[in-house]
XYZ file of C-alpha atoms in Angstrom:
209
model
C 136.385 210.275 37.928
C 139.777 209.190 36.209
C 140.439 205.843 35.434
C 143.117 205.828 37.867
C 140.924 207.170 40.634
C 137.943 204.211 39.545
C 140.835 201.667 39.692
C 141.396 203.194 43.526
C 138.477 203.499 44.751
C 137.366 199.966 43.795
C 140.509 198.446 45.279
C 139.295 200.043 48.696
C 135.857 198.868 48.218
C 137.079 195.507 47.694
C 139.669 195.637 50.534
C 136.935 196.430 52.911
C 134.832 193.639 51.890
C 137.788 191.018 51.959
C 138.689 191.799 55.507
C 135.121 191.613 56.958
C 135.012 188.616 58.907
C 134.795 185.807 58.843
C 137.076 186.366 56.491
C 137.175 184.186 53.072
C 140.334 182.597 51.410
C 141.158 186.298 49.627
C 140.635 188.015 52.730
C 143.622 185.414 54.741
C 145.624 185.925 51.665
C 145.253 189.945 51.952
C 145.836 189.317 55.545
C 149.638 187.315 54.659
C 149.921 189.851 51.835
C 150.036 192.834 54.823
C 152.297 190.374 56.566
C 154.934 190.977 53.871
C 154.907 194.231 53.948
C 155.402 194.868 57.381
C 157.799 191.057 57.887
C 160.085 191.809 54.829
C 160.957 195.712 55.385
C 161.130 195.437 59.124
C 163.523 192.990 59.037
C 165.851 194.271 56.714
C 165.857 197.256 58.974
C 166.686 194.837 62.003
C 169.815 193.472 60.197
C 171.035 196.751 58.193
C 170.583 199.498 60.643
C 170.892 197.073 63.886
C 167.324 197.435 65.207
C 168.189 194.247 67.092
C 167.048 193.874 70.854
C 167.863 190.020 71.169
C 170.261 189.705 68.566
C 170.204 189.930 64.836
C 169.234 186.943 64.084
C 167.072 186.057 67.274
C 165.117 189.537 67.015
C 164.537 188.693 63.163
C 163.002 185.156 64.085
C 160.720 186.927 67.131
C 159.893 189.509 64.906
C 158.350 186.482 62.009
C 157.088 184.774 65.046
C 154.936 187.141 66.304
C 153.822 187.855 62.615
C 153.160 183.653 62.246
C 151.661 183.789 65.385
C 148.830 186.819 64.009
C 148.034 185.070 60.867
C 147.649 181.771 62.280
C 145.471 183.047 64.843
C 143.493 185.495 62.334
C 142.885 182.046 60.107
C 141.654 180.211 63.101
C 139.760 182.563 64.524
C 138.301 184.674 61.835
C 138.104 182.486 59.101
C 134.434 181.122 57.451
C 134.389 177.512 57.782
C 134.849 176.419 54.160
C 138.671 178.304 54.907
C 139.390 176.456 57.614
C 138.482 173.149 56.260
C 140.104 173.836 52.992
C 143.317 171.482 51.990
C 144.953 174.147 50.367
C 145.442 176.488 53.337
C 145.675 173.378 55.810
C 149.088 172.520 53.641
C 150.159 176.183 54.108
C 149.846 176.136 57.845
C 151.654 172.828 58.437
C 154.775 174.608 55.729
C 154.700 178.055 57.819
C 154.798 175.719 60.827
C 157.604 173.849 60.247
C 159.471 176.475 58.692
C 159.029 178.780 62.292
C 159.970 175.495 64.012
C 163.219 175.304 62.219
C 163.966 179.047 62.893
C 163.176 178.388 66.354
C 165.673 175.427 66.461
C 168.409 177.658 64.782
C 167.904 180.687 67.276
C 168.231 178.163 70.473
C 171.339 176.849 68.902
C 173.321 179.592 68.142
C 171.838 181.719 71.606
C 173.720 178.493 73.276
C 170.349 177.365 75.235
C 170.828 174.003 73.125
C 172.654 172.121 70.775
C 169.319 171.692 68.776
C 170.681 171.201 65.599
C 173.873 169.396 63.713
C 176.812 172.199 63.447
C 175.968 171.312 59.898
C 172.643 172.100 59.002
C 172.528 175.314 61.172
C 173.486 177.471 58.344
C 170.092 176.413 56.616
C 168.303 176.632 59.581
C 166.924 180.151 58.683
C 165.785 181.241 54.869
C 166.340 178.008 53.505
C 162.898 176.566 55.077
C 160.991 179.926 53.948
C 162.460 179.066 50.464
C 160.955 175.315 50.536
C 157.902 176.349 52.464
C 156.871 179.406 50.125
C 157.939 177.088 46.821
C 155.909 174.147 48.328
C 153.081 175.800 48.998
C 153.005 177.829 45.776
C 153.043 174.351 44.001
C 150.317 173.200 46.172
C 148.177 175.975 45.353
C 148.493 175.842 41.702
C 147.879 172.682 41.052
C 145.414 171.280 43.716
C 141.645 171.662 43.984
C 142.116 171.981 39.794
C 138.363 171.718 39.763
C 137.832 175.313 41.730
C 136.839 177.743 39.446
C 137.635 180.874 42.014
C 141.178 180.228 41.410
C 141.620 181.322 37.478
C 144.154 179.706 35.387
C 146.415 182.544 35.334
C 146.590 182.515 39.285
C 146.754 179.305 39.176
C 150.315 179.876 36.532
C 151.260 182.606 38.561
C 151.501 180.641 41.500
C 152.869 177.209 39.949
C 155.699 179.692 38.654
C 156.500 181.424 41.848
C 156.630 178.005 43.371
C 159.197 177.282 40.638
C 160.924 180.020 41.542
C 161.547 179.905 45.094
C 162.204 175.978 44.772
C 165.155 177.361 42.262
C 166.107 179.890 44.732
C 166.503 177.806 47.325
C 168.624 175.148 45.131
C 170.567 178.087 44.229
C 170.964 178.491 48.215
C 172.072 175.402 48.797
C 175.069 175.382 46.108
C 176.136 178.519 47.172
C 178.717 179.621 50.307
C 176.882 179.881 53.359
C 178.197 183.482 53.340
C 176.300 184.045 49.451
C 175.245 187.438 48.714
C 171.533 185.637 48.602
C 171.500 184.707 51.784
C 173.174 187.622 53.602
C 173.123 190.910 51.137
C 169.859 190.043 49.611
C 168.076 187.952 51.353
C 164.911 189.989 52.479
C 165.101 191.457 49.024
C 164.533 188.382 47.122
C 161.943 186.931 50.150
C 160.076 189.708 49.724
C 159.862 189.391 45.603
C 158.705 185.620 46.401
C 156.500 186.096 49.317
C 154.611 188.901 47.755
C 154.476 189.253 44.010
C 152.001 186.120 43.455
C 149.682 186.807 45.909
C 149.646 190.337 44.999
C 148.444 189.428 41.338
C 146.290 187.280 42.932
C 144.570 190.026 44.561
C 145.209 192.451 41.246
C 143.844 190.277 39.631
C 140.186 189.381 41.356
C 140.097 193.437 41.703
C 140.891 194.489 37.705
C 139.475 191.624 36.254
């Protein structure tokens, strides 16, 4: 057996483990890893090739929803105990929370069922809380619980610079036009670089090492 095909066939191995429930803290963050993959693509494909049932932006913001909605549920529900009572993930579910709430809020403002939000903060009503949320909780997860040894040190820098990142991102967002290339041309591009490249080292990582 090649190298390549050892590398494969222990990445399965250690796939299957991490999703057999209850699930640990690597098997919820394979489980938001698949979220990525499907979230990112399928909404590009929403906005370029007008996939859109309920509206571009509505249909995009169902579409993360229902995705929220799965992983929230899958950590509830199918999570070991330690998981569910750790403050690391507890801090990620109150960001991804707020963040959906604030989508929510922008898609009943500009579907005119409410004047939910100022005229003025609608615009970052949409990626900008995804920005904060991903670079908050990257920062979270690098630096506390310092004292856990299953999260290495170069996780733990791979994280604390992703969190950097998207924080920088999301500045970068702010100072820009509302009608920025980031935030309409490349927007599930780059949310897709910061949702998944950390987390997938993460999991490289614990496989290869």
């Amino acid at each position: 057996m090649s190298g390549v095909q050892a590398t494969a066939a222990t990445m399965v191995r250690r796939t299957r483990r991490l999703l057999r429930p209850p699930l640990t803290g690597d098997g919820l963050l394979l489980v938001g890893f698949v979220e990525g993959l499907v979230g990112w693509p399928l909404s590009w494909v929403v906005v370029t090739q007008g996939v859109a049932p309920f509206g571009l932006l509505t249909t995009v913001v169902v579409l993360w929803g229902v995705l929220t909605a799965a992983i929230v549920a899958v950590g509830w529900f199918a999570t070991a105990p330690t998981v569910r009572r750790n403050d690391v993930w507890t801090v990620w579910g109150v960001l991804v929370l707020v963040a959906t709430g604030a989508n929510v809020l922008g898609v009943v403002h500009v579907s005119g069922v409410a004047e939910a939000l100022p005229e003025a903060l609608l615009q970052y009503a949409f990626f900008h809380p995804w920005l904060a949320a991903l670079g908050g909780g990257y920062l979270v997860t690098a630096l506390l619980s310092r004292e856990d040894r299953r999260l290495r040190r170069a996780e733990r820098v791979g994280y604390g610079l992703a969190g950097v990142a998207s924080l920088l991102v999301l500045v970068f967002a702010f100072s820009s036009r509302a009608n920025s290339a980031l935030t309409t041309q490349y927007v599930f591009h780059v949310g897709a670089v910061l949702h998944l490249t950390p987390i997938g080292f993460d999991l490289a990582y614990d496989t290869l090492r």
